[in-house]
PDB file of C-alpha atoms in Angstrom:
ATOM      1  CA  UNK Z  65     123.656 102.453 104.953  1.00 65.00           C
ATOM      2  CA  UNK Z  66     120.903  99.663 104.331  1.00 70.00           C
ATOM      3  CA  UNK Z  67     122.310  96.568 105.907  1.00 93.00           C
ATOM      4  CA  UNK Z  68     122.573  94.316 102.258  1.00 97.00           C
ATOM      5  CA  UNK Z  69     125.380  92.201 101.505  1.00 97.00           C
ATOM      6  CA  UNK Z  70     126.270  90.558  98.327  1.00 98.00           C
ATOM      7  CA  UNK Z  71     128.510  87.420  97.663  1.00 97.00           C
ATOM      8  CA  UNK Z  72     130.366  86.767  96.376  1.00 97.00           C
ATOM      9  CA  UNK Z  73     132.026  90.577  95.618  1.00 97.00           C
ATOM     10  CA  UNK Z  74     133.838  88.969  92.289  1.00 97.00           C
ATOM     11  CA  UNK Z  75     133.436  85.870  90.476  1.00 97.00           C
ATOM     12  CA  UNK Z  76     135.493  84.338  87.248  1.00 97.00           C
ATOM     13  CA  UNK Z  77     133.432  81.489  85.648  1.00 96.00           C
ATOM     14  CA  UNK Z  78     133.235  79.738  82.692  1.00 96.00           C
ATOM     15  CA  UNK Z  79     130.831  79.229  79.959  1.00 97.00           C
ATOM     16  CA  UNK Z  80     128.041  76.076  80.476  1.00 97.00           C
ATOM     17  CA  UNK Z  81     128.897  76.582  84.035  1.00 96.00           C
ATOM     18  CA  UNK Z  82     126.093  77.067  87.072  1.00 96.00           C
ATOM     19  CA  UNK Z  83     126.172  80.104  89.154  1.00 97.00           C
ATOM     20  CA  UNK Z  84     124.530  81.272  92.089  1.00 98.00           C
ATOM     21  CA  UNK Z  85     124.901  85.047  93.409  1.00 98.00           C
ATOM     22  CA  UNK Z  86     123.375  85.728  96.790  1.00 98.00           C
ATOM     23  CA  UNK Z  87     121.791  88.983  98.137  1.00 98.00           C
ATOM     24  CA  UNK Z  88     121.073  89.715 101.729  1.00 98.00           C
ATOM     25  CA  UNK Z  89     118.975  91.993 103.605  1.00 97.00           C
ATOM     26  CA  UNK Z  90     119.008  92.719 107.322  1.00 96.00           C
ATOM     27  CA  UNK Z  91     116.113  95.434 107.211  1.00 93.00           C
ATOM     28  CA  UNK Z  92     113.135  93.412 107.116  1.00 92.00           C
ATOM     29  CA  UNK Z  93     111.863  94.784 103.589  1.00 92.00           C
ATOM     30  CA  UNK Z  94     109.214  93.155 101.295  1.00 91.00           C
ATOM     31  CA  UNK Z  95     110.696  94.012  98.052  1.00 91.00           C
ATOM     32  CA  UNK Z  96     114.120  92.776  97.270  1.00 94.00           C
ATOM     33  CA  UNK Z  97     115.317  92.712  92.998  1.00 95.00           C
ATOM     34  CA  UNK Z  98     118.042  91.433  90.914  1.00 97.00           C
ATOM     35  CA  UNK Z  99     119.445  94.036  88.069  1.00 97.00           C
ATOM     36  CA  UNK Z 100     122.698  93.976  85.710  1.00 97.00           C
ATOM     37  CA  UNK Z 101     124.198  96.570  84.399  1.00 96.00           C
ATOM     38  CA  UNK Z 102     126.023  97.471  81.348  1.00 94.00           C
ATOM     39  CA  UNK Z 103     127.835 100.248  79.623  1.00 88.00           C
ATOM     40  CA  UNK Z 104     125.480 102.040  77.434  1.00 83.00           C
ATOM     41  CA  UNK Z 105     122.232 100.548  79.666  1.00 86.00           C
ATOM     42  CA  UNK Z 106     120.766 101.817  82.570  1.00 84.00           C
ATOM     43  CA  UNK Z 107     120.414  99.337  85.345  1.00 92.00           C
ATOM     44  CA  UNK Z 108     118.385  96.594  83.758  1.00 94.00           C
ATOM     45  CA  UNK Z 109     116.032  94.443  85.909  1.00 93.00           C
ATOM     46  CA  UNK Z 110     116.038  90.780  85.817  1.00 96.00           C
ATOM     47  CA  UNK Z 111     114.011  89.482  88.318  1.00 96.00           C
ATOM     48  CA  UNK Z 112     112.604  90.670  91.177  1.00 93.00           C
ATOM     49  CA  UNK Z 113     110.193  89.746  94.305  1.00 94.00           C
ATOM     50  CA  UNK Z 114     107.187  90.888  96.583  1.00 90.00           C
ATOM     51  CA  UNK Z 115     107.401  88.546  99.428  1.00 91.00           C
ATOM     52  CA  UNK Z 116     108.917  84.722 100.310  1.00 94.00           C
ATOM     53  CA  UNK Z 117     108.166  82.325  97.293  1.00 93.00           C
ATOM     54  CA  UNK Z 118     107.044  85.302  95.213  1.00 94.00           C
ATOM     55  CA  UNK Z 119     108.778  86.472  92.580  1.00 95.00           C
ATOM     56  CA  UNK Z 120     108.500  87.492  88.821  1.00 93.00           C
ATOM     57  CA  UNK Z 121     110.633  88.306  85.703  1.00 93.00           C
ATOM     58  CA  UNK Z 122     111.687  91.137  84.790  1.00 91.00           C
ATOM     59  CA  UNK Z 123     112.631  92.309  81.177  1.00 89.00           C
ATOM     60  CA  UNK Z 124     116.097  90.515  80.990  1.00 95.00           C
ATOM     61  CA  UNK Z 125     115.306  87.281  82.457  1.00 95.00           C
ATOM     62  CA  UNK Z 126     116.324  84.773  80.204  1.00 96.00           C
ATOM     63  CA  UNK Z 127     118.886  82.749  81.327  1.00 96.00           C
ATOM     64  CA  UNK Z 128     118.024  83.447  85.344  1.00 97.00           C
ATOM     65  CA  UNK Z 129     116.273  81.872  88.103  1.00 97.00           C
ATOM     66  CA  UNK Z 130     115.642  83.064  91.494  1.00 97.00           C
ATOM     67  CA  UNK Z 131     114.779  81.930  94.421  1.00 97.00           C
ATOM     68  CA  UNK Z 132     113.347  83.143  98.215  1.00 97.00           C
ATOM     69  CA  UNK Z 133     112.815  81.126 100.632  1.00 96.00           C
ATOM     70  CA  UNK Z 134     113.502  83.782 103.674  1.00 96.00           C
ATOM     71  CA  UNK Z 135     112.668  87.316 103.606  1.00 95.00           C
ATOM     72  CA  UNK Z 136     116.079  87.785 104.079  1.00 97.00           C
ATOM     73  CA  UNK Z 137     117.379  86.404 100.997  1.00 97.00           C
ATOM     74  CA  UNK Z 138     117.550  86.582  97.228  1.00 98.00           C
ATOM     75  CA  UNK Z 139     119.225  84.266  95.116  1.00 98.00           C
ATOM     76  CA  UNK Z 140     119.780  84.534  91.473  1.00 98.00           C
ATOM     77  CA  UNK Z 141     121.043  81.496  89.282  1.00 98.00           C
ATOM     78  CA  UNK Z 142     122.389  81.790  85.998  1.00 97.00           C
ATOM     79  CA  UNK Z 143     121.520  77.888  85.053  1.00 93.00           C
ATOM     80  CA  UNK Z 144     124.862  77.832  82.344  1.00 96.00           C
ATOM     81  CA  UNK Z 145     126.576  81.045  82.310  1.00 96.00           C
ATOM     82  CA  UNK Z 146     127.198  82.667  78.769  1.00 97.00           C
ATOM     83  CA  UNK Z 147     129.981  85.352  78.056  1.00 96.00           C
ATOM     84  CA  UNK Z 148     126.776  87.782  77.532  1.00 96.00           C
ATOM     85  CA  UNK Z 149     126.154  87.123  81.054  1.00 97.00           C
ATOM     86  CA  UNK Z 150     129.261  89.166  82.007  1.00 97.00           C
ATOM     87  CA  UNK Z 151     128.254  91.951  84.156  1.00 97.00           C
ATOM     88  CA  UNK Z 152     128.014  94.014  87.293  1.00 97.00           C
ATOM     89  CA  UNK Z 153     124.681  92.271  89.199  1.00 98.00           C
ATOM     90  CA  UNK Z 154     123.011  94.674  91.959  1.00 98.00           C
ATOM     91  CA  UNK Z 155     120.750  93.790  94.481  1.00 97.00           C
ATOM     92  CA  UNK Z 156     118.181  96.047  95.261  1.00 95.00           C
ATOM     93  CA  UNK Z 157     115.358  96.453  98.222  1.00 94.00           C
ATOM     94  CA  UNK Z 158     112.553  98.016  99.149  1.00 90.00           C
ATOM     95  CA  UNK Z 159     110.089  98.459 101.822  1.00 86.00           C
ATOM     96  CA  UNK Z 160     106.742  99.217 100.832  1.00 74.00           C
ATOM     97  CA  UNK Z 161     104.795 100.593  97.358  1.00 65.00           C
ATOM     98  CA  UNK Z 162     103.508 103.432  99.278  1.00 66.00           C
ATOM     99  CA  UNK Z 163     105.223 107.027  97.703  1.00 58.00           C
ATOM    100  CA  UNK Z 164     106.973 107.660 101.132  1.00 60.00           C
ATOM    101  CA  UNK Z 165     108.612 104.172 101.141  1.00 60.00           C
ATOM    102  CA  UNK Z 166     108.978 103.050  97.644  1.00 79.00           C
ATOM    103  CA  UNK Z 167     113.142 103.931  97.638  1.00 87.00           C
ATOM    104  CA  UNK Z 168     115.743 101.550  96.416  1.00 91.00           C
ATOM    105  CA  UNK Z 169     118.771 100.808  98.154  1.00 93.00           C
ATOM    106  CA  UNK Z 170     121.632  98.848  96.281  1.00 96.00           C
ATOM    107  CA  UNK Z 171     124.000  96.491  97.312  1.00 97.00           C
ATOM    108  CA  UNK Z 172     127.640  96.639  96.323  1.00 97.00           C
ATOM    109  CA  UNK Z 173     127.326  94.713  93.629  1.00 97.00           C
ATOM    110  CA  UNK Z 174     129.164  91.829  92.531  1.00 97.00           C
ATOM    111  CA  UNK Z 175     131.202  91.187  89.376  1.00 97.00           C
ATOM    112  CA  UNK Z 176     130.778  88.302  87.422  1.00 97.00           C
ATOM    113  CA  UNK Z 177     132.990  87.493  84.266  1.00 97.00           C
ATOM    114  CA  UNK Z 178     132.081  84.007  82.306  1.00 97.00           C
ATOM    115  CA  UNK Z 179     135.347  82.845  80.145  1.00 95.00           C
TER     116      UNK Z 179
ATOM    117  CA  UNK M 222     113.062 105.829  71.894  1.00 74.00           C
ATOM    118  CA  UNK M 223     113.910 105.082  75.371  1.00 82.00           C
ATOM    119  CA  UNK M 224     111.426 105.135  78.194  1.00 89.00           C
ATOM    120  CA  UNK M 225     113.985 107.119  79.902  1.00 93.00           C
ATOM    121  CA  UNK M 226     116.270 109.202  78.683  1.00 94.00           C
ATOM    122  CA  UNK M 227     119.844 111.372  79.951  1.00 95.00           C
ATOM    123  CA  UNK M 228     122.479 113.396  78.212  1.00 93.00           C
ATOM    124  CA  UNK M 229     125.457 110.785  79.007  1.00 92.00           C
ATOM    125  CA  UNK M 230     127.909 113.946  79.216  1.00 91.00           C
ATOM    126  CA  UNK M 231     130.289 114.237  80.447  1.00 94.00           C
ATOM    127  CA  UNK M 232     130.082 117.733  82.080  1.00 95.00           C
ATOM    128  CA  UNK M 233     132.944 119.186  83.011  1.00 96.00           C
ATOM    129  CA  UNK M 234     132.736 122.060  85.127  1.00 97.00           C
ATOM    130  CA  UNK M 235     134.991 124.206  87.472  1.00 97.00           C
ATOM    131  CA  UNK M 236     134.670 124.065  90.617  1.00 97.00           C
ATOM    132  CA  UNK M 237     131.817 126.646  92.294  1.00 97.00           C
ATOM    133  CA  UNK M 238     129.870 126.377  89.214  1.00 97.00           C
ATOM    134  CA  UNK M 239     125.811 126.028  88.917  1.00 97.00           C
ATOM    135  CA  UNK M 240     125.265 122.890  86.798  1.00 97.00           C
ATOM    136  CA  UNK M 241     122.075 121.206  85.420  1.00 96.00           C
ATOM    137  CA  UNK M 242     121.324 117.907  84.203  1.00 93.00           C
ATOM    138  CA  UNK M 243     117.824 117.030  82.739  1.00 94.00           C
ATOM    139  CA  UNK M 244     116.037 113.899  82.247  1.00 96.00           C
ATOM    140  CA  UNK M 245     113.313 112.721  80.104  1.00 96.00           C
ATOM    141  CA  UNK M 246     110.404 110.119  80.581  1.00 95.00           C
ATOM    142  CA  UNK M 247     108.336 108.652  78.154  1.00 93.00           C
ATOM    143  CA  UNK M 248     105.658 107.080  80.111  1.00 88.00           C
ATOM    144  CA  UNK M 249     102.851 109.302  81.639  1.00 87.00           C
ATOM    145  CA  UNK M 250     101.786 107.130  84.469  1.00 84.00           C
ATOM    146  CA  UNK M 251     105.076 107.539  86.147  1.00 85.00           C
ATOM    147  CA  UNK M 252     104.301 108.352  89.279  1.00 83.00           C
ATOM    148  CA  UNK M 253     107.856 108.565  91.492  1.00 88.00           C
ATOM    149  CA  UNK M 254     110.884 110.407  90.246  1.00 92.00           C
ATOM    150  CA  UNK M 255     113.969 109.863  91.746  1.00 94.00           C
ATOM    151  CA  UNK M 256     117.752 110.885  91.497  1.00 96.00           C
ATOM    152  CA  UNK M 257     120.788 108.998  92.340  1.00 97.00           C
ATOM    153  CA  UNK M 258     124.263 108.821  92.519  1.00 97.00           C
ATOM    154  CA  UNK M 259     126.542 106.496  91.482  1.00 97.00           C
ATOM    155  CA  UNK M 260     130.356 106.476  92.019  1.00 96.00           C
ATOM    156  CA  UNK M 261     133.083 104.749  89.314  1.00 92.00           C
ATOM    157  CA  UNK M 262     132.753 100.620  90.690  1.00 87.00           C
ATOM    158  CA  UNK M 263     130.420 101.089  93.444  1.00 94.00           C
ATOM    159  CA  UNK M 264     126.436 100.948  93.736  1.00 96.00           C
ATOM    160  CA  UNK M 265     123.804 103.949  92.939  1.00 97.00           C
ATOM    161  CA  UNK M 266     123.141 105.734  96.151  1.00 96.00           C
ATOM    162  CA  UNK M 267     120.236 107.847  96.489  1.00 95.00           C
ATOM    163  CA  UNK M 268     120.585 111.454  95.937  1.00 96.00           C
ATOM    164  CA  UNK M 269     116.897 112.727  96.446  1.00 94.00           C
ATOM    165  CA  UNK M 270     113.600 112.242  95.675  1.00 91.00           C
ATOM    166  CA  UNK M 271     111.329 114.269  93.357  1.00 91.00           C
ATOM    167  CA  UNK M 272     107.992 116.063  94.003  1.00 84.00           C
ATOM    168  CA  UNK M 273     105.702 117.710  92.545  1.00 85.00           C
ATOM    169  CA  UNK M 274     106.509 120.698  94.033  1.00 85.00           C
ATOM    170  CA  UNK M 275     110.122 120.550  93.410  1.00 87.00           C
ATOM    171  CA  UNK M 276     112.413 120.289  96.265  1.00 91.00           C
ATOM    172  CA  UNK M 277     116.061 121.032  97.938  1.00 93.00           C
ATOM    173  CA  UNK M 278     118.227 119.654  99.651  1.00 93.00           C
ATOM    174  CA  UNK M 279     121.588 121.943 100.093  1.00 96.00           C
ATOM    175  CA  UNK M 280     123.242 122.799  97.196  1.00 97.00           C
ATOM    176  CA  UNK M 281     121.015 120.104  94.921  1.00 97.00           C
ATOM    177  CA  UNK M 282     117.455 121.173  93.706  1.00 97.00           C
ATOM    178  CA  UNK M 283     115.290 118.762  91.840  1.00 96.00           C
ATOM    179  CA  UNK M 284     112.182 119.659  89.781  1.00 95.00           C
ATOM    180  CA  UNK M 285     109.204 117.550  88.213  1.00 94.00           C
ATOM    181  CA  UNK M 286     107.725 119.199  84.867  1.00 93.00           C
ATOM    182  CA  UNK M 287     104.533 116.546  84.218  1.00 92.00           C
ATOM    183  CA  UNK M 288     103.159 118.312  81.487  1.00 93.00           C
ATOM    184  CA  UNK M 289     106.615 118.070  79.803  1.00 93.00           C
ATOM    185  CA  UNK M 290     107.828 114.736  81.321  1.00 94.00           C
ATOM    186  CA  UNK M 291     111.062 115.602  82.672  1.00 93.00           C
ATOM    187  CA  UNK M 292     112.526 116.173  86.190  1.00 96.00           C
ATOM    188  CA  UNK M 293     115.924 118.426  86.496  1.00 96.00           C
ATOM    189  CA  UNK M 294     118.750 118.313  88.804  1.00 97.00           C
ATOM    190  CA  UNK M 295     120.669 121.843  90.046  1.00 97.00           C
ATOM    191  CA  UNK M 296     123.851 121.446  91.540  1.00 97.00           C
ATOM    192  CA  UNK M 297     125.105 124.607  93.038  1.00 98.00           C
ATOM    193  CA  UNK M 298     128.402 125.297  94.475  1.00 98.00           C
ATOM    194  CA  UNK M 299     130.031 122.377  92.729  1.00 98.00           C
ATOM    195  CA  UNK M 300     132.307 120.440  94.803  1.00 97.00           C
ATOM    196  CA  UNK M 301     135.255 118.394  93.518  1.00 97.00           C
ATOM    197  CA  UNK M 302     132.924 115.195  95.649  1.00 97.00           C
ATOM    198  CA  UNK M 303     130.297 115.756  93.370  1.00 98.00           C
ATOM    199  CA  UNK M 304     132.035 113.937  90.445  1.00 97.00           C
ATOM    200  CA  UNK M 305     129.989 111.528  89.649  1.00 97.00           C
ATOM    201  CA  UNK M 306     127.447 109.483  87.351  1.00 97.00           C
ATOM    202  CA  UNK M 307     123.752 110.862  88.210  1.00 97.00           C
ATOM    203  CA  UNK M 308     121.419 108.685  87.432  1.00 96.00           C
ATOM    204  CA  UNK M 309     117.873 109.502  86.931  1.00 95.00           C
ATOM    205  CA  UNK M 310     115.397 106.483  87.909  1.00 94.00           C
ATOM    206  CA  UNK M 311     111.318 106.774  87.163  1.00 92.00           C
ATOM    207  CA  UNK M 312     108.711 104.243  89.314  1.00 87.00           C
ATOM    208  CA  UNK M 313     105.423 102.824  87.741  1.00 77.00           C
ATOM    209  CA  UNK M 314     104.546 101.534  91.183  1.00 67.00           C
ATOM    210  CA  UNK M 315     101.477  99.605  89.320  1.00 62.00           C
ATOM    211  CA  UNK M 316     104.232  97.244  87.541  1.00 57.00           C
ATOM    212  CA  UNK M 317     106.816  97.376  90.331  1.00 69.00           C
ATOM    213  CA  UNK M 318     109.189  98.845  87.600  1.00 76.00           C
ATOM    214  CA  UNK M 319     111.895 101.775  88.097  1.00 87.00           C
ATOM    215  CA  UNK M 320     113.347 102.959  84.961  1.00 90.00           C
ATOM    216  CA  UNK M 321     117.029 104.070  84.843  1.00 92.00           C
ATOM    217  CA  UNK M 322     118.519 105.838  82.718  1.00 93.00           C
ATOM    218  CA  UNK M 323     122.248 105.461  81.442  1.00 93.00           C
ATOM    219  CA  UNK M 324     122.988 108.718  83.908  1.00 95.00           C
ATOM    220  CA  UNK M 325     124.395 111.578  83.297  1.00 96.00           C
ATOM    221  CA  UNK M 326     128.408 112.031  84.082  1.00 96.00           C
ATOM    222  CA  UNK M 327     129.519 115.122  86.103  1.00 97.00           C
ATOM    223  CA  UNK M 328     133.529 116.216  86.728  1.00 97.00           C
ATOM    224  CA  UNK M 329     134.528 119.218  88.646  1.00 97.00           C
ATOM    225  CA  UNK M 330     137.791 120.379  87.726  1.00 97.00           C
ATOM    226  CA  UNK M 331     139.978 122.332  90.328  1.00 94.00           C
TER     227      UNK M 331
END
């Protein structure tokens, strides 16, 4: 298994309240991304990024900041948490754009419920 | 109309049965096709990748049709382990985007 690690697993929040979710990568890959997902959606991406201090939105973004300042590390903020923000968050990386190399692996996810 | 699309299912099949799942793409510059796996609670794991050519791996063939914009997934043999939500995931590598679908649920009944 790709060596990512999510925290926290599960989280119980409430509304107006700040909340940072934190991916982790031990395999050295440029490509790291932040999705939700829903019932009745596929995997939806939020943000996502191509190397340390470079990242861009994705098409749910509103209400989230990220952040990487290591290669190893992706955070994603939700600056006041809404009840819409309820959801399972994955973390996602990958190494390279080329064909052979452009595979996602997923994190565990982690579960986030805002009150 | 969704850039990707899946029959949600479910399928419910006995076990030892051939079953097929489809998936439809709207965008033509797709250029990776992928299939995964994803378990009740846990993350999508890759099943396979897609080429061109089609390709196997065991019991699971997958097939790209560009002229028609799908790719297919055969699942031979069914094995009570195979219940599962497939999810079908297309790569624009241009925009950094993968596409998921909703997937596609499969149980095997004994």
């Amino acid at each position: 298994d790709a060596g990512i690690t999510q925290s926290p697993r599960h989280k119980v929040t409430e509304t107006g309240t700040p909340v940072t979710l934190r991916c982790h990568q031990t395999e050295n890959h440029r490509y790291m991304y932040w999705y939700r997902q829903d019932p009745g959606h596929g995997l939806r991406l939020i943000h996502y990024s191509y190397g340390v201090k470079d990242t861009d939105k994705g098409e749910v973004s509103d209400g989230y900041s990220v952040s990487r300042s290591k290669t190893e590390d992706f955070l994603l903020t939700l600056e006041s948490a809404t009840s819409s923000q309820t959801s399972v968050y994955f973390c996602a990386i990958s190494e390279s754009r080329t064909a052979a190399k452009n595979i996602q692996y997923f994190g565990a996810g982690t579960r986030l419920s805002v009150l | 109309r969704k850039e990707v699309e899946q029959d949600p299912g479910p399928f419910n099949v006995p076990e030892g049965a051939t079953v097929a799942f489809n998936c439809t793409y709207s965008n033509s510059a797709s250029q990776s096709f992928f299939w995964y796996r994803q378990d009740c609670r846990k993350e999508p794991k890759l099943l396979m990748s897609v080429y061109s050519s089609g390709n196997e791996d065991g019991r699971f063939t997958a097939q790209l049709n560009r002229a028609s914009q799908y790719i297919s997934l055969l699942i031979r043999d069914s094995k009570l382990s195979d219940s599962a939500t497939y999810l079908c995931v297309v790569n624009n590598r241009a925009a950094y985007k993968y596409i998921f679908g909703t997937g596609t649920r499969l149980k095997v009944l004994a």
